[in-house]
C-alpha atoms as a PDB file:
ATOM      1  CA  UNK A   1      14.832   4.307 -18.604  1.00  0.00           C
ATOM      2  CA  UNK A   2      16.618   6.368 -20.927  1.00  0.00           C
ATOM      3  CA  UNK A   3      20.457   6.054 -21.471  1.00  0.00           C
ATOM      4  CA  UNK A   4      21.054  10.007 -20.218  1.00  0.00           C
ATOM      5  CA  UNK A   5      19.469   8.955 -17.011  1.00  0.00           C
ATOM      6  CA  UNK A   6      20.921   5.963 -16.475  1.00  0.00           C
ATOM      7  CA  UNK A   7      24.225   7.897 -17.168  1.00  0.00           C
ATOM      8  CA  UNK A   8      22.967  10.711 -14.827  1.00  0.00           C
ATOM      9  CA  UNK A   9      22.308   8.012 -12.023  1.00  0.00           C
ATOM     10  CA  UNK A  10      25.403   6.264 -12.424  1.00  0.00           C
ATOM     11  CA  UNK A  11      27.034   9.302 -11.678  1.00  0.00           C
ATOM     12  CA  UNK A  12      24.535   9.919  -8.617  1.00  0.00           C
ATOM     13  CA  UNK A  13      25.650   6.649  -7.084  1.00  0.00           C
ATOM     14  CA  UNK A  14      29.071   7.377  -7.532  1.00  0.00           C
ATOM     15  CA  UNK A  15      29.177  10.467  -5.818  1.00  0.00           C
ATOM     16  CA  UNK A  16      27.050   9.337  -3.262  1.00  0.00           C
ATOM     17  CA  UNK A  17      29.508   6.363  -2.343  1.00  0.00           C
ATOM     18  CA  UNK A  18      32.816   8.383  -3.083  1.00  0.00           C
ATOM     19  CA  UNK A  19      32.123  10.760   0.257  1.00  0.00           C
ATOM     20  CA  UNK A  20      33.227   7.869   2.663  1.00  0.00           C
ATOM     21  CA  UNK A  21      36.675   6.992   0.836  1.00  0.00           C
ATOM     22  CA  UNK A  22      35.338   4.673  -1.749  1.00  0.00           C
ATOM     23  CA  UNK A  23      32.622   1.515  -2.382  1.00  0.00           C
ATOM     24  CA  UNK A  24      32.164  -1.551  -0.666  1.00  0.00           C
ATOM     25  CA  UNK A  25      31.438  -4.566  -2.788  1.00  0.00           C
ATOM     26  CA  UNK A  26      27.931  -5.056  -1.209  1.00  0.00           C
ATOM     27  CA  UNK A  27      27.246  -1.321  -2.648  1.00  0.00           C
ATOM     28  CA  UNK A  28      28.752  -2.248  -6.128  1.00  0.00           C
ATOM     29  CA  UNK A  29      26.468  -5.618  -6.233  1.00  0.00           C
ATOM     30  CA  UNK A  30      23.373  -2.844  -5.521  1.00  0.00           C
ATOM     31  CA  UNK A  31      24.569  -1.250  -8.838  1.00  0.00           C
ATOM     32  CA  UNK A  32      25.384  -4.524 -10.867  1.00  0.00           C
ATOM     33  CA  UNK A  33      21.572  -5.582  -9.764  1.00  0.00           C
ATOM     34  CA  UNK A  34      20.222  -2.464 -10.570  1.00  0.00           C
ATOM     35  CA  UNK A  35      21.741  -2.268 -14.130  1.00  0.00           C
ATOM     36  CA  UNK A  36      21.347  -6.143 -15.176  1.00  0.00           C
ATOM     37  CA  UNK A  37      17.475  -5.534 -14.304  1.00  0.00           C
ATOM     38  CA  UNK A  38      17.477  -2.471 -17.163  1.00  0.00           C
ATOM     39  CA  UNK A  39      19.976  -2.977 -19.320  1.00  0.00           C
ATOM     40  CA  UNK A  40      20.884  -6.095 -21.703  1.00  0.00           C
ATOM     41  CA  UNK A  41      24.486  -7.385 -20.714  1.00  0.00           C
ATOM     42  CA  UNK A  42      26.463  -6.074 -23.474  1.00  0.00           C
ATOM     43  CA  UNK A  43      25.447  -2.770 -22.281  1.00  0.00           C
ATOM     44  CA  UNK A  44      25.938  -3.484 -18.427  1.00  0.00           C
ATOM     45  CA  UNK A  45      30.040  -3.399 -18.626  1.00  0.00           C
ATOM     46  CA  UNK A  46      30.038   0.300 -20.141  1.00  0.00           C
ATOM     47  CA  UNK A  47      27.404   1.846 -17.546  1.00  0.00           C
ATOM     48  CA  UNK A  48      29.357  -0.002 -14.867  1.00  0.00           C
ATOM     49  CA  UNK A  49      32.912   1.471 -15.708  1.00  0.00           C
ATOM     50  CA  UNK A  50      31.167   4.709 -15.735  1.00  0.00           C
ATOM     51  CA  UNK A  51      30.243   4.144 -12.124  1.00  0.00           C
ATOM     52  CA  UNK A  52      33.318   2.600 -11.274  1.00  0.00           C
ATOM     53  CA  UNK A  53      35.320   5.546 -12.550  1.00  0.00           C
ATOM     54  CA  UNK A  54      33.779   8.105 -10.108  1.00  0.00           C
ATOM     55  CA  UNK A  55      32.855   5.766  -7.230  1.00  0.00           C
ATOM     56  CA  UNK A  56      36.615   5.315  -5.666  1.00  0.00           C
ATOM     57  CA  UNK A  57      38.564   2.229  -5.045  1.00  0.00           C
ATOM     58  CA  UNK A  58      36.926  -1.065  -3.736  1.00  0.00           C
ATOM     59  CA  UNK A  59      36.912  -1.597  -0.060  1.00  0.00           C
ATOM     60  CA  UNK A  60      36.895  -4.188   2.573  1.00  0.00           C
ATOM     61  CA  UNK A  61      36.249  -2.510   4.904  1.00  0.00           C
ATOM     62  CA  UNK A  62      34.262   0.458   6.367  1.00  0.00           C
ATOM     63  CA  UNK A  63      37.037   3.643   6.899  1.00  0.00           C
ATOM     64  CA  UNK A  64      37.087   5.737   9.751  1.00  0.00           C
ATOM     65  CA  UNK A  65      36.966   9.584  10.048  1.00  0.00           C
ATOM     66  CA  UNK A  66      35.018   9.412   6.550  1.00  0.00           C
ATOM     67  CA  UNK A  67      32.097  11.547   7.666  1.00  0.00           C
ATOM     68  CA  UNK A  68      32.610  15.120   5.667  1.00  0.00           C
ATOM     69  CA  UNK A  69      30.710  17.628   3.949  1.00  0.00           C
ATOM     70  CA  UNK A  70      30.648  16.967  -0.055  1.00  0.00           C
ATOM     71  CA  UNK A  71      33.196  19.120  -1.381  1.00  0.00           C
ATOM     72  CA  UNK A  72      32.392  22.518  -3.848  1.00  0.00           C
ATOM     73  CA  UNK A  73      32.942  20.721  -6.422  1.00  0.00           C
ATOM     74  CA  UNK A  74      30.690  17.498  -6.187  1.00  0.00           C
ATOM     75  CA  UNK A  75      28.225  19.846  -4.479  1.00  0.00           C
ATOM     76  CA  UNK A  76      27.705  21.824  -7.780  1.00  0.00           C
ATOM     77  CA  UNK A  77      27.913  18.901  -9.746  1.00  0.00           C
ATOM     78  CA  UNK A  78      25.293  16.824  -7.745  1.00  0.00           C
ATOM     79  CA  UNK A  79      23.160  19.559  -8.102  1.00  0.00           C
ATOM     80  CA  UNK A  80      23.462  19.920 -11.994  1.00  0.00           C
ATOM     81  CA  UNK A  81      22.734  16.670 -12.207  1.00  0.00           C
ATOM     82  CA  UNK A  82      19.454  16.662  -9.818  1.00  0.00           C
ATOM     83  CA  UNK A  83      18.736  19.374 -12.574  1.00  0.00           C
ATOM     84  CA  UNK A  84      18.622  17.937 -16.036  1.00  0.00           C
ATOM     85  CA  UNK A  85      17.461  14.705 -14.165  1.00  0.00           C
ATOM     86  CA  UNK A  86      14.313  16.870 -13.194  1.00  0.00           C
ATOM     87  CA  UNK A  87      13.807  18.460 -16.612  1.00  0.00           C
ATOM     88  CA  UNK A  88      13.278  14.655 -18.051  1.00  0.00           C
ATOM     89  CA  UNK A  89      11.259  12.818 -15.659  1.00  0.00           C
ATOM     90  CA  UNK A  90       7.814  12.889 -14.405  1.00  0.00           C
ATOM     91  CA  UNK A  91       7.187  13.254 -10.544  1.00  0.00           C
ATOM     92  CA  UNK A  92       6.659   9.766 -10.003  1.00  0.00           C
ATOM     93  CA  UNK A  93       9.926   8.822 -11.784  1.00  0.00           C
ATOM     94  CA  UNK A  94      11.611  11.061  -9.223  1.00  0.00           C
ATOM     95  CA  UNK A  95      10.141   9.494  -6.044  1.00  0.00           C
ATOM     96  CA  UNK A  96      11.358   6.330  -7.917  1.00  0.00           C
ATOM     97  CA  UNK A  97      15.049   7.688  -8.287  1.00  0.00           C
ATOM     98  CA  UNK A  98      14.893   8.907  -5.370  1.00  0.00           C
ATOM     99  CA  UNK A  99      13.999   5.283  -3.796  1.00  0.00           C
ATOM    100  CA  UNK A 100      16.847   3.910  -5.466  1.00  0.00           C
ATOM    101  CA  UNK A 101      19.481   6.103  -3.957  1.00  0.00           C
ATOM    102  CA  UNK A 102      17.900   5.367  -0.715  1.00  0.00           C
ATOM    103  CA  UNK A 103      18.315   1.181  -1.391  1.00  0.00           C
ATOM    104  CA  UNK A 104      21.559   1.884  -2.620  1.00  0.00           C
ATOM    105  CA  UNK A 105      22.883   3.656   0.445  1.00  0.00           C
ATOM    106  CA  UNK A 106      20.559   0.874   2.705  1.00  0.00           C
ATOM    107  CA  UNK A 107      22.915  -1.576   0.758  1.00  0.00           C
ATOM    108  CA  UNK A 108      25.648  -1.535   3.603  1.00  0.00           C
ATOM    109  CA  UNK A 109      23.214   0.493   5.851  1.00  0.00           C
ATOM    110  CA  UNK A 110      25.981   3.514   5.845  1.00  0.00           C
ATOM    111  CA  UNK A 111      23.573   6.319   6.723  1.00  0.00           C
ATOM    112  CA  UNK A 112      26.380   8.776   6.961  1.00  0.00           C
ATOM    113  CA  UNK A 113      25.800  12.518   7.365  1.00  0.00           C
ATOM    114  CA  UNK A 114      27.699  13.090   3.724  1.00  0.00           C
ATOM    115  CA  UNK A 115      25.666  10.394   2.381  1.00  0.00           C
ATOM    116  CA  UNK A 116      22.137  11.740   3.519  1.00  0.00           C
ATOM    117  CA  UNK A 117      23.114  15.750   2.683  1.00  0.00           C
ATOM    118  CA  UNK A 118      23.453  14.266  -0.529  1.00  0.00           C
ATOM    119  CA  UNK A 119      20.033  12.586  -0.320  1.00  0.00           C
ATOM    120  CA  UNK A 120      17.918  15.351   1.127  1.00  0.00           C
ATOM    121  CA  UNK A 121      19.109  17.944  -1.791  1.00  0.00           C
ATOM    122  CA  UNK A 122      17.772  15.339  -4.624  1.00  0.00           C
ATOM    123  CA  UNK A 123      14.618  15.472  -2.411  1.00  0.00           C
ATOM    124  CA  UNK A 124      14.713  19.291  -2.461  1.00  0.00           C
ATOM    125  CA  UNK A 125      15.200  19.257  -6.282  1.00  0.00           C
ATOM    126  CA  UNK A 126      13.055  17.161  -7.037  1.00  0.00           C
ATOM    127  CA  UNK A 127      10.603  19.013  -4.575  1.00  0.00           C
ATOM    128  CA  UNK A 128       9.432  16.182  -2.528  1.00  0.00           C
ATOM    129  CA  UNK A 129       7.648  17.073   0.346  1.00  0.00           C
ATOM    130  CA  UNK A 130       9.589  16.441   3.509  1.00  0.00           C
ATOM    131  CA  UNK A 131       6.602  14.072   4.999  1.00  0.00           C
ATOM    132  CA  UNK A 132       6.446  11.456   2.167  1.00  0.00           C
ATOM    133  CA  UNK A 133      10.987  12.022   2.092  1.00  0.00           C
ATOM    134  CA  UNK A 134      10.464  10.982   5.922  1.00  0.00           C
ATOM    135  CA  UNK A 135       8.020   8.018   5.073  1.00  0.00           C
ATOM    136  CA  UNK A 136      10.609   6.869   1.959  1.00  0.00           C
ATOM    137  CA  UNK A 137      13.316   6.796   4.479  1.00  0.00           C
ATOM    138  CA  UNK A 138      11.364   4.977   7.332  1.00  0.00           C
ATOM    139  CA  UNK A 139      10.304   2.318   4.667  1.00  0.00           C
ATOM    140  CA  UNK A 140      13.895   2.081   3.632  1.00  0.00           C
ATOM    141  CA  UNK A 141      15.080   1.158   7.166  1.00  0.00           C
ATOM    142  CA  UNK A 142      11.751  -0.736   8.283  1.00  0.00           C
ATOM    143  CA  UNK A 143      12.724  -4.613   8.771  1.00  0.00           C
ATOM    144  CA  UNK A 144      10.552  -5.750  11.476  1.00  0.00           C
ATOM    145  CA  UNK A 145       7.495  -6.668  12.218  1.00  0.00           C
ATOM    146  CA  UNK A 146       6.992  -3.778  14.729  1.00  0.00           C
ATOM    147  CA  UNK A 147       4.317  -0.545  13.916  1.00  0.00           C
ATOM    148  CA  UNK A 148       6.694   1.884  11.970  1.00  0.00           C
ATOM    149  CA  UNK A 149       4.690   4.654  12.987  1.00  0.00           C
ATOM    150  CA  UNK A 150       4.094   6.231   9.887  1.00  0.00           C
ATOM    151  CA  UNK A 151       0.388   6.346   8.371  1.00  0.00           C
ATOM    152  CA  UNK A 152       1.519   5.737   4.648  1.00  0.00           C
ATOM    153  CA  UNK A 153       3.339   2.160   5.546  1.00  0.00           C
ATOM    154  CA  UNK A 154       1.385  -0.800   6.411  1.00  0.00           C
ATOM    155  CA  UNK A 155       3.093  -3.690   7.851  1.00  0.00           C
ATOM    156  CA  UNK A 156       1.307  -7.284   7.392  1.00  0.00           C
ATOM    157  CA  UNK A 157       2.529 -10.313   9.500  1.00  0.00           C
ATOM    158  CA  UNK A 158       2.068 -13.838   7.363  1.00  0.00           C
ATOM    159  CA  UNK A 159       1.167 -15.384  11.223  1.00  0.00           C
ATOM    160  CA  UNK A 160      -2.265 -13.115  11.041  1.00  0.00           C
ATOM    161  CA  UNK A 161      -3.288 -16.171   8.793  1.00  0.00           C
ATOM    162  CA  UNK A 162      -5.956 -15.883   5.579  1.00  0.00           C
ATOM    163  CA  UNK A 163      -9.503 -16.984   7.243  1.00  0.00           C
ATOM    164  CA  UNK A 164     -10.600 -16.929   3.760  1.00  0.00           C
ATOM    165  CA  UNK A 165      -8.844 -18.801   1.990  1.00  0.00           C
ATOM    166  CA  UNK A 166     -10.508 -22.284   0.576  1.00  0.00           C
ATOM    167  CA  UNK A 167      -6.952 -24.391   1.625  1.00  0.00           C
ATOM    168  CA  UNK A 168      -5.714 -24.266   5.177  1.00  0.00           C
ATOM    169  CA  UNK A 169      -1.898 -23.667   5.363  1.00  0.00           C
ATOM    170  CA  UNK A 170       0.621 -24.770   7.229  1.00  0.00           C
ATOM    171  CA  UNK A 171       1.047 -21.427   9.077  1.00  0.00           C
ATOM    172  CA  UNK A 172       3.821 -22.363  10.621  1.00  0.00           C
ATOM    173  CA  UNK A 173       5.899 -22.118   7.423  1.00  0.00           C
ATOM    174  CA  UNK A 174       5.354 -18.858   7.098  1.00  0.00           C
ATOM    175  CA  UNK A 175       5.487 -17.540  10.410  1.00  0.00           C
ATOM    176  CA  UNK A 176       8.656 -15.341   9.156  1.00  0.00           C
ATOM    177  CA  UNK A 177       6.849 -13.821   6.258  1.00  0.00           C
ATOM    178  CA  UNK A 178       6.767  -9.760   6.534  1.00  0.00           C
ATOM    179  CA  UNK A 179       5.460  -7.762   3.995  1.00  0.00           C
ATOM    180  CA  UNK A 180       6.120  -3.987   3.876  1.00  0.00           C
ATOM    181  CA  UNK A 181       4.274  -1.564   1.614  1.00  0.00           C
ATOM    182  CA  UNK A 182       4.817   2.305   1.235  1.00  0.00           C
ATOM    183  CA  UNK A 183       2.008   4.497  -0.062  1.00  0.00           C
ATOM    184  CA  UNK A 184       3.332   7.792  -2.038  1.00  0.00           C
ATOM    185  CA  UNK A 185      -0.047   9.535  -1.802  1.00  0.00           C
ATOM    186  CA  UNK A 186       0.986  12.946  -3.691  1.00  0.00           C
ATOM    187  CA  UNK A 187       1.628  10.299  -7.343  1.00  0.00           C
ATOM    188  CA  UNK A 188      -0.427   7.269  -6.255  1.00  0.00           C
ATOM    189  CA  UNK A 189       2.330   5.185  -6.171  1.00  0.00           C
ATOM    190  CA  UNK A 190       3.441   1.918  -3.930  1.00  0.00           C
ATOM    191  CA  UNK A 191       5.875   0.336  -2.955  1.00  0.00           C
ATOM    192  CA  UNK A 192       6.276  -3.567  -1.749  1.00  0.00           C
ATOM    193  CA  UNK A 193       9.392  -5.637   0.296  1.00  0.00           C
ATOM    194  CA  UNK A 194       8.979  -8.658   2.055  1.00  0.00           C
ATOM    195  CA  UNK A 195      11.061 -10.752   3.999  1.00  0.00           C
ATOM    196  CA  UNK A 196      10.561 -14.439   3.940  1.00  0.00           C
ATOM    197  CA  UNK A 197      12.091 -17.436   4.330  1.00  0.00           C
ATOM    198  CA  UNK A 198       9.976 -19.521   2.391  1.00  0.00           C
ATOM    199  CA  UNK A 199       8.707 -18.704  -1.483  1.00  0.00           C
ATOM    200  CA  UNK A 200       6.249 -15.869  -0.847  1.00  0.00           C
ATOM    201  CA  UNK A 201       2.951 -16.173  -3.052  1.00  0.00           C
END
């Protein structure tokens, strides 16, 4: 990922987070995560001050009466950067930006009306069609082993056992294994989670 998006997402996350009065540490970890998987460390510190610079002060705890509107001003900006963000990258490198917003957000699971606004005009500007933006979202929230709903995610149970396999397994070792997996049909593109308590092969 090039430095002008990372810079362009930085600023994303921040303005995302800054609607509700500022970041809460689980939210900054998201970010930490995200840039120690792409960047070397040296590199990490000066895309992080970037991020914290915009994102508000660190928080304990989650504010009441946060829920506004973006302002004018981060408004235009958000959408400036949704534009030279969509000039650079490919269509599935926006459903893939797009994803990470949604993780970030899922971070604390604070699914606030200024957070989501935010979230469905990236969608619009990057002109992802609203039934694969609703399946994205679903997948996002999906944690259970119940039937999402949703004909692009399939939802596999470790208890359903492997009949084939050549070594029988203790089944009952898994029995908390879920793995999740999102089709993006429009760029051919998946997505896997699990949830596991054990070392998932």
């Amino acid at each position: 990922m090039s430095e002008a998006i990372l810079k362009a997402l930085m600023q994303l996350f921040a303005l995302i987070i800054k609607q509700d009065g500022g970041m809460l540490l689980s939210e900054r970890e998201y970010v930490v995560n995200f840039l120690n998987k792409q960047l070397n460390h040296d590199s990490v510190n000066a895309f992080l001050e970037l991020f914290d610079r915009d994102a508000g002060p660190l928080m304990y705890h989650v504010p009441k009466g946060q829920n506004k509107p973006p302002s004018v001003k981060d408004s235009v900006k958000i959408f400036s950067i949704c534009r030279q963000i969509n000039k650079t990258l490919n269509q599935s490198q926006k459903v893939v930006v797009l994803m990470m917003l949604y993780e970030m957000v899922n971070s604390d699971k604070r699914f606030t009306r200024s957070r989501m606004n935010i979230i469905n005009t990236v969608s619009e500007v990057f002109r992802i069609s609203p039934e694969e933006f609703r399946s994205i979202e679903m997948y996002i929230k999906h944690d259970h082993a119940g039937d999402p709903g949703d004909g692009s995610i399939l939802v596999h149970r470790q208890s359903e056992g492997c009949p084939d396999c050549e070594e029988h397994t203790d089944e009952s070792k898994h029995e908390h294994n879920l793995i999740i997996i999102l089709r993006i049909s429009s760029v051919d593109l998946y997505f896997i989670k699990h949830y596991s308590d054990n070392q998932l092969f």
